[in-house]
Coordinates of C-alpha atoms and ligand atoms in Angstrom, one line a residue:
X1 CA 20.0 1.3 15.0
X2 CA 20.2 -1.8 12.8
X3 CA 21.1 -1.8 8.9
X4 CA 20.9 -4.8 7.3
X5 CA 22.1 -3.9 3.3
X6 CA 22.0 -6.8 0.5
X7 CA 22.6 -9.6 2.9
X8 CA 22.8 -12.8 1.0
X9 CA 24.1 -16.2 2.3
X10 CA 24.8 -19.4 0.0
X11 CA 25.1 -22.7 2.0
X12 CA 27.0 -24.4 -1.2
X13 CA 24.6 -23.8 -3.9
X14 CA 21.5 -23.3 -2.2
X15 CA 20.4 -19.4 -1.6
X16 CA 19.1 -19.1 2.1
X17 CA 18.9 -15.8 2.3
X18 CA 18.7 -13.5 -0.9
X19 CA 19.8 -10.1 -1.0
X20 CA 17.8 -8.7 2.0
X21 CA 17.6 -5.3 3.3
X22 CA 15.7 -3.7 6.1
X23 CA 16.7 -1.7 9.0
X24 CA 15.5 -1.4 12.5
X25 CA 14.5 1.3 14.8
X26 CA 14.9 2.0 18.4
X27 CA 12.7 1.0 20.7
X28 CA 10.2 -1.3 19.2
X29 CA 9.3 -5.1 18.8
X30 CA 9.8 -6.2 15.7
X31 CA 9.0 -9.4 14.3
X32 CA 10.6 -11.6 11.4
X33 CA 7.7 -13.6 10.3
X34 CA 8.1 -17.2 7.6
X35 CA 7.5 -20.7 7.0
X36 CA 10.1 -22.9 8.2
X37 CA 13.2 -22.7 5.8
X38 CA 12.8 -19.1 4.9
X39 CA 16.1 -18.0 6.0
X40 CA 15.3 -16.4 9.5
X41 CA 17.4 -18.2 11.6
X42 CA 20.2 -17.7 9.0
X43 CA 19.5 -14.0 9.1
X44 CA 19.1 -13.5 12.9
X45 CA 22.8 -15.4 13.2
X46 CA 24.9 -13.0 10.5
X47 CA 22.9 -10.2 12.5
X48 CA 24.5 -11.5 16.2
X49 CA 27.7 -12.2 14.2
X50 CA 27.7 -15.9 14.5
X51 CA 27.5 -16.8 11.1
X52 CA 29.7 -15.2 8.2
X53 CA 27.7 -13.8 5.0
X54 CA 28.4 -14.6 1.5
X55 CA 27.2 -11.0 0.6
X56 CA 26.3 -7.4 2.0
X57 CA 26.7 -6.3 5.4
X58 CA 25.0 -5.8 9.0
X59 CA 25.6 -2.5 10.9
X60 CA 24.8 -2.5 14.4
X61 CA 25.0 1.5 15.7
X62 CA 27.1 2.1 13.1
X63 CA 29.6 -0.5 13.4
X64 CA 30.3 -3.3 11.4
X65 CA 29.6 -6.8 12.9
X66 CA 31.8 -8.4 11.0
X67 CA 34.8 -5.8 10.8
X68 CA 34.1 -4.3 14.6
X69 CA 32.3 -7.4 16.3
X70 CA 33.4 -6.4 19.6
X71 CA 31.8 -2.4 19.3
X72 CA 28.9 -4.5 17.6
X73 CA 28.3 -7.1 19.9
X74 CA 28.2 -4.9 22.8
X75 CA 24.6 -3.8 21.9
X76 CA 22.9 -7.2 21.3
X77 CA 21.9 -9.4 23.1
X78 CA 20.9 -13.0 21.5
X79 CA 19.2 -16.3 21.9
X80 CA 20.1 -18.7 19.3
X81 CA 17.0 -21.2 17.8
X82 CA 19.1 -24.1 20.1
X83 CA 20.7 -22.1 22.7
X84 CA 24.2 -23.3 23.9
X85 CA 23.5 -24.3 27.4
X86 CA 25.9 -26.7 29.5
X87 CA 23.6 -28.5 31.2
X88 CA 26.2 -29.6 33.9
X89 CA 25.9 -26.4 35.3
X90 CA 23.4 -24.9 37.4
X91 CA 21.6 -22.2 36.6
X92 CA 24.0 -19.4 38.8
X93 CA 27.1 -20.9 37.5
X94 CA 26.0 -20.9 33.9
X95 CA 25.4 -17.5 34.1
X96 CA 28.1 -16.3 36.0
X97 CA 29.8 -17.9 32.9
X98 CA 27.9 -16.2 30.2
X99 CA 28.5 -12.7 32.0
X100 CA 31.8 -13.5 31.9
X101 CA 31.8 -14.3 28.4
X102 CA 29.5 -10.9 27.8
X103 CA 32.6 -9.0 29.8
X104 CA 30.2 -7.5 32.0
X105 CA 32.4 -5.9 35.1
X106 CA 32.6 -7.9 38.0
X107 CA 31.0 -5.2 40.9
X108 CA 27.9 -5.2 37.9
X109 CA 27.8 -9.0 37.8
X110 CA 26.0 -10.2 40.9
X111 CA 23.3 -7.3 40.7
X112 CA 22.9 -8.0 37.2
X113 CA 22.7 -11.7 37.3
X114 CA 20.1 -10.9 40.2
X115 CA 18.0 -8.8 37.5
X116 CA 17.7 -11.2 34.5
X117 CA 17.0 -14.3 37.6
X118 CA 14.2 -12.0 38.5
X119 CA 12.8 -10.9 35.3
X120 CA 12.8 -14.6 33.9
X121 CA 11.4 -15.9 36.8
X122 CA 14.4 -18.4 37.7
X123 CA 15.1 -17.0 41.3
X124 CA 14.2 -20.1 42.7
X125 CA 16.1 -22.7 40.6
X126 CA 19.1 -21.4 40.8
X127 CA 20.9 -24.1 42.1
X128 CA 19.7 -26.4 39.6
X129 CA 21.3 -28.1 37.1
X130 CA 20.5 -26.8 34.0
X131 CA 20.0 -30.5 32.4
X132 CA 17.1 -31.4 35.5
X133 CA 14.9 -28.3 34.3
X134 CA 11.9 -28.4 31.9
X135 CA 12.0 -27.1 28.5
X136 CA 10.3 -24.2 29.5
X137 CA 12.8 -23.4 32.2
X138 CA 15.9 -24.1 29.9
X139 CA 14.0 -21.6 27.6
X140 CA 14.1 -18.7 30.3
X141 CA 17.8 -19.3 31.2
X142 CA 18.2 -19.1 27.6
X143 CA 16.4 -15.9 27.6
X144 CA 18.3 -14.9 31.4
X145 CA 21.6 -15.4 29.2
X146 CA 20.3 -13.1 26.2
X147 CA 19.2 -10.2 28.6
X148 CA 22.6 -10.4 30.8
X149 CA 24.4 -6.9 30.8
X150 CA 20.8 -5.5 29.1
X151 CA 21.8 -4.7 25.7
X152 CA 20.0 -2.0 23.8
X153 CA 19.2 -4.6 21.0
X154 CA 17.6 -8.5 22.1
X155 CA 17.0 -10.4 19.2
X156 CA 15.1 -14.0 19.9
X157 CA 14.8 -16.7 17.1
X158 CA 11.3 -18.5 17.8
X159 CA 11.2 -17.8 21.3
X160 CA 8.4 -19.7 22.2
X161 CA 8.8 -23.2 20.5
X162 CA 8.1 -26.0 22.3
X163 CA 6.7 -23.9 25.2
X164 CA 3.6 -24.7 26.8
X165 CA 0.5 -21.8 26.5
X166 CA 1.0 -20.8 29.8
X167 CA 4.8 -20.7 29.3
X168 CA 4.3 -18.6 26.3
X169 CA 2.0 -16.2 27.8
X170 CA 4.8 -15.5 30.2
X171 CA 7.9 -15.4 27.2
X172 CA 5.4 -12.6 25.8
X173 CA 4.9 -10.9 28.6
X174 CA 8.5 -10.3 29.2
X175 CA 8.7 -9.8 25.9
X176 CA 6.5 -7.0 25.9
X177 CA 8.3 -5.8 29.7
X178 CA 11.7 -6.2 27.8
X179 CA 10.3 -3.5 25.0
X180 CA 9.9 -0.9 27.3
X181 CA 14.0 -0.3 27.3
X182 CA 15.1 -2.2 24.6
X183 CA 14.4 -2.7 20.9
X184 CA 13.2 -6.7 20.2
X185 CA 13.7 -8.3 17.0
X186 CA 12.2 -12.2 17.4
X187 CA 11.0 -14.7 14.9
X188 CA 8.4 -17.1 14.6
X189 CA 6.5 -18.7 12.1
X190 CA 3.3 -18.8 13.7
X191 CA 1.3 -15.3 12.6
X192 CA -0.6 -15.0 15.8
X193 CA 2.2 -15.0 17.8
X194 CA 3.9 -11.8 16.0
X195 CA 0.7 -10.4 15.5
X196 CA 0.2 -10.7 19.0
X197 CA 3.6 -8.7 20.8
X198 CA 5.0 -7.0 17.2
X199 CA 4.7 -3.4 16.5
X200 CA 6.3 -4.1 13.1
X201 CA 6.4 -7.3 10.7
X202 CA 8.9 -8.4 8.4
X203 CA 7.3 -11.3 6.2
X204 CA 10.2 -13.6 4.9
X205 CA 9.8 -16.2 2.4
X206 CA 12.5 -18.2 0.6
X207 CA 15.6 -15.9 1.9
X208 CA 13.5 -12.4 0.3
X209 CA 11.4 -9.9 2.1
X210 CA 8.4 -9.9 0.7
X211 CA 6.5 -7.0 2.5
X212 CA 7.0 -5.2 5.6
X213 CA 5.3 -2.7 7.8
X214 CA 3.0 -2.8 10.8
X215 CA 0.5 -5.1 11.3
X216 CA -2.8 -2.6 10.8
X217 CA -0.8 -1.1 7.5
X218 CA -0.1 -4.5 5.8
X219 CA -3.8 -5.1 6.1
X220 CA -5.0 -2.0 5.0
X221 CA -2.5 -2.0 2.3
X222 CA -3.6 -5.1 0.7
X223 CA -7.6 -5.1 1.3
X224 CA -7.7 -4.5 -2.5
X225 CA -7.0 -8.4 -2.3
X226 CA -10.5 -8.9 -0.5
X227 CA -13.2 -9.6 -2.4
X228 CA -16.7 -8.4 -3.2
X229 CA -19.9 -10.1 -1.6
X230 CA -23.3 -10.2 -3.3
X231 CA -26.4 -11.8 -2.7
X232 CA -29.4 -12.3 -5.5
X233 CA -32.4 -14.1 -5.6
X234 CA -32.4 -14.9 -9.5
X235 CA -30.9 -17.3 -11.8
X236 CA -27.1 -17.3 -12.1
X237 CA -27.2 -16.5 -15.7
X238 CA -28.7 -13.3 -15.3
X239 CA -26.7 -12.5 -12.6
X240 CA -23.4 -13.5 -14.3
X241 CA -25.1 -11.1 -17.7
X242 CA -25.1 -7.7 -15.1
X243 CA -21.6 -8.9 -13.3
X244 CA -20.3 -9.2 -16.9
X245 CA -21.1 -5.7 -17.7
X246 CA -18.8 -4.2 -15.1
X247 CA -15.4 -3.8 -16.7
X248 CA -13.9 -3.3 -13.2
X249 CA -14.8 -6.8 -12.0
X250 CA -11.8 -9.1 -12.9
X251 CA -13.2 -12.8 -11.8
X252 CA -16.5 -14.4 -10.2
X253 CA -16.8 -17.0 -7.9
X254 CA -20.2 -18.2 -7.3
X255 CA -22.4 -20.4 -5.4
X256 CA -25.9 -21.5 -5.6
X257 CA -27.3 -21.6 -1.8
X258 CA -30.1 -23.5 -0.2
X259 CA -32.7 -21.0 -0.6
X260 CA -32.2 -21.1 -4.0
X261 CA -30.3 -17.3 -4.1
X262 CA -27.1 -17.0 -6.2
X263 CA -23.9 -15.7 -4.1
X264 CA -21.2 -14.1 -6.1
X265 CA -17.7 -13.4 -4.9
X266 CA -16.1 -10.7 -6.8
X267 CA -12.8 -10.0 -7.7
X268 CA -12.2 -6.6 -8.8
X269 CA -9.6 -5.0 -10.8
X270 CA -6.6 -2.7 -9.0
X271 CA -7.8 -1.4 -5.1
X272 CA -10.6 1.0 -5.8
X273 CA -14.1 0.1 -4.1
X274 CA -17.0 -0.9 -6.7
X275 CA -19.5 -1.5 -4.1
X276 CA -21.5 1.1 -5.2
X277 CA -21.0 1.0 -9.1
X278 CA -22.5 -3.0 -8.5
X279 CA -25.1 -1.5 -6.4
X280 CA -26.1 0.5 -9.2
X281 CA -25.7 -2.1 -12.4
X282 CA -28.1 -4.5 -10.4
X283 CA -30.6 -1.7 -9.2
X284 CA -31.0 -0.8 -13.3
X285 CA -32.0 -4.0 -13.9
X286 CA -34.4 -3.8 -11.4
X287 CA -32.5 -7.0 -9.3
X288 CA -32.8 -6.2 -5.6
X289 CA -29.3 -7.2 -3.7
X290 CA -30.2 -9.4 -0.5
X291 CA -26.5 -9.0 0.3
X292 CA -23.6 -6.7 -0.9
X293 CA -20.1 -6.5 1.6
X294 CA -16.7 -6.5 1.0
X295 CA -14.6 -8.6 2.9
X296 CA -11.4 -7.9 3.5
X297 CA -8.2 -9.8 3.1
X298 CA -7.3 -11.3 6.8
X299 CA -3.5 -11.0 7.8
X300 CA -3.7 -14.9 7.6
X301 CA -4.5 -15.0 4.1
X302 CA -2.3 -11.8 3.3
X303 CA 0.9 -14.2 4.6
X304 CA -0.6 -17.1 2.7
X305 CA -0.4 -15.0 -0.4
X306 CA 3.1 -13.9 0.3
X307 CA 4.7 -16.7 1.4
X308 CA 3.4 -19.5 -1.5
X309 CA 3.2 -17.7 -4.5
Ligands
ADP401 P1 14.2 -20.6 9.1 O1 14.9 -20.2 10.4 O2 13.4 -19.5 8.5 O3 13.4 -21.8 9.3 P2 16.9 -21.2 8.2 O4 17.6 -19.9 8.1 O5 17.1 -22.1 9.3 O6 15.3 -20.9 8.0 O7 17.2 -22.0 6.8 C1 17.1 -21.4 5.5 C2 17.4 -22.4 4.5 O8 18.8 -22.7 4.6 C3 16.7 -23.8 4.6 O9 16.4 -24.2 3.3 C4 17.7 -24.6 5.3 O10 17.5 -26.0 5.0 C5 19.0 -24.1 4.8 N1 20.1 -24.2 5.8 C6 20.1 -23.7 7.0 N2 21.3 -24.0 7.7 C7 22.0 -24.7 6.8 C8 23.4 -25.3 6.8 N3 24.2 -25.1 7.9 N4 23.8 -25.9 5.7 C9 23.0 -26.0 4.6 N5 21.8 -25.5 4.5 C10 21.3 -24.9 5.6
MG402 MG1 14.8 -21.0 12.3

């Protein structure tokens, strides 16, 4: 559906986006997740064609957005981070504009127009001028314009900034309406959010992807970052003389806690599960565990990872 193949964009000398690839099936929400600055926004506007890259290219279906923008643009539709609303018009005429813009044929236009009012909930401002609404309203005529001649692609760049919860329970929810017929690419920097309406994650940091996959896989994938959870009622030195033993633990964090027990995090070394070879080093000794879990690496601290190293 979408191929995106060694795109890299230099704004002068400074690398925004560096040499990324992914592509993107049909029919799913997918999310671009990084800090501010990663090079989303940059990405999401060589995608829609609005911004020229300094290398690779973006197929959309096949064709070229940059050699056959008109074939390409036909499938998506977009809203920019600021989207271009004149706000001397009201919220009928602005539309009526931006289906004009999108080419969409005039017996379609009212009935279409219609549609998008309905699904973004604007039915009842649409006499309004666009520059008396609330951000959250500006936001869904935003979102109207994006959805206007329904485009199998929709791609949103932080959809729900600035919005109030109740406002961004409602973006989500169209979101997730919008899926049902179209594939969704939309951005944020906030985890939840993605984690929240994504079927698939793309974590960007500093213009690279730096992992990608669904949500349940990139934290299954990286629990060999979690760590190791023990419990002992003994001096830390003895504990620290059986930890040192195991050559598969690679560092130890530890605690002394009120009771006077010793609580060691444990690091180990590659993914495999030493639960039970620690079981058994502090069972020879005759050291009874009060406590021995392993607690796995959170998405939150898996996008930490990523995004500062
Ligand atoms: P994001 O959307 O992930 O916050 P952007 O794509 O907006 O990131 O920006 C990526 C990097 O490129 C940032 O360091 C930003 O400061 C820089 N940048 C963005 N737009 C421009 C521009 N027009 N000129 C120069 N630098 C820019
Ligand atoms: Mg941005």
């Amino acid at each position: 559906m979408i191929e995106v193949k060694n795109l890299t964009k230099c704004y002068g000398k400074h690398l925004a986006v560096d040499n990324l690839s992914f592509t993107v099936e049909k029919g799913q929400i997918y999310g671009f997740l990084g800090p501010n600055g990663a090079g989303k926004s940059t990405t999401m506007n060589i995608m829609t064609g609005y911004l020229g890259a300094t290398k690779g290219e973006v197929l959309i279906d096949g064709h070229d957005i940059l050699k056959e923008p008109e074939e390409a643009k036909q499938c998506i539709g977009y809203l920019p981070e600021q989207p271009p609303l004149y706000l001397e018009m009201t919220v009928m005429e602005y539309l009526r504009f931006a289906a004009e813009l999108k080419k969409i044929p005039k017996e379609d236009m009212e009935i279409q127009i219609e549609k998008a009012m309905r699904l973004t909930r604007l039915s009842d401002v649409r006499g309004r001028l666009i520059s008396n609404l609330s951000k959250g309203y500006k936001q869904r005529v935003g979102l109207a314009q994006a959805i206007l001649g329904f485009p199998e692609i929709i791609i949103l760049d932080e959809p729900t900034v600035g919005l109030d919860p109740k406002q961004i329970i409602e973006i989500r929810e169209l979101i997730r309406k919008l899926a049902k017929e179209h594939t969704v690419i939309l951005s944020s920097h906030i985890l939840a959010e993605i984690r929240e309406v994504c079927d698939y994650i793309l974590i960007i940091a500093r213009g690279k992807l730096v992992a990608s996959d669904t949500p349940e896989n990139l934290e299954n994938s990286m629990s060999g970052t979690g760590h190791i959870e023990i419990e002992v009622r003994r001096e830390q030195k003895e504990v620290e003389r059986v930890l040192d033993r195991i050559d598969q633990v690679k560092r130890v964090e530890y605690t002394l806690l009120e009771d006077g027990t010793v609580r060691a995090q444990i690091e180990a070394k590659g993914s495999g599960d030493i639960r039970e070879r620690i079981f058994h080093a502090f069972a020879d000794q005759k050291m009874p565990l009060l406590t021995l879990k392993l607690n796995k690496s959170t998405l939150e601290e898996i996008f930490l990872e990523l995004t500062q190293k």
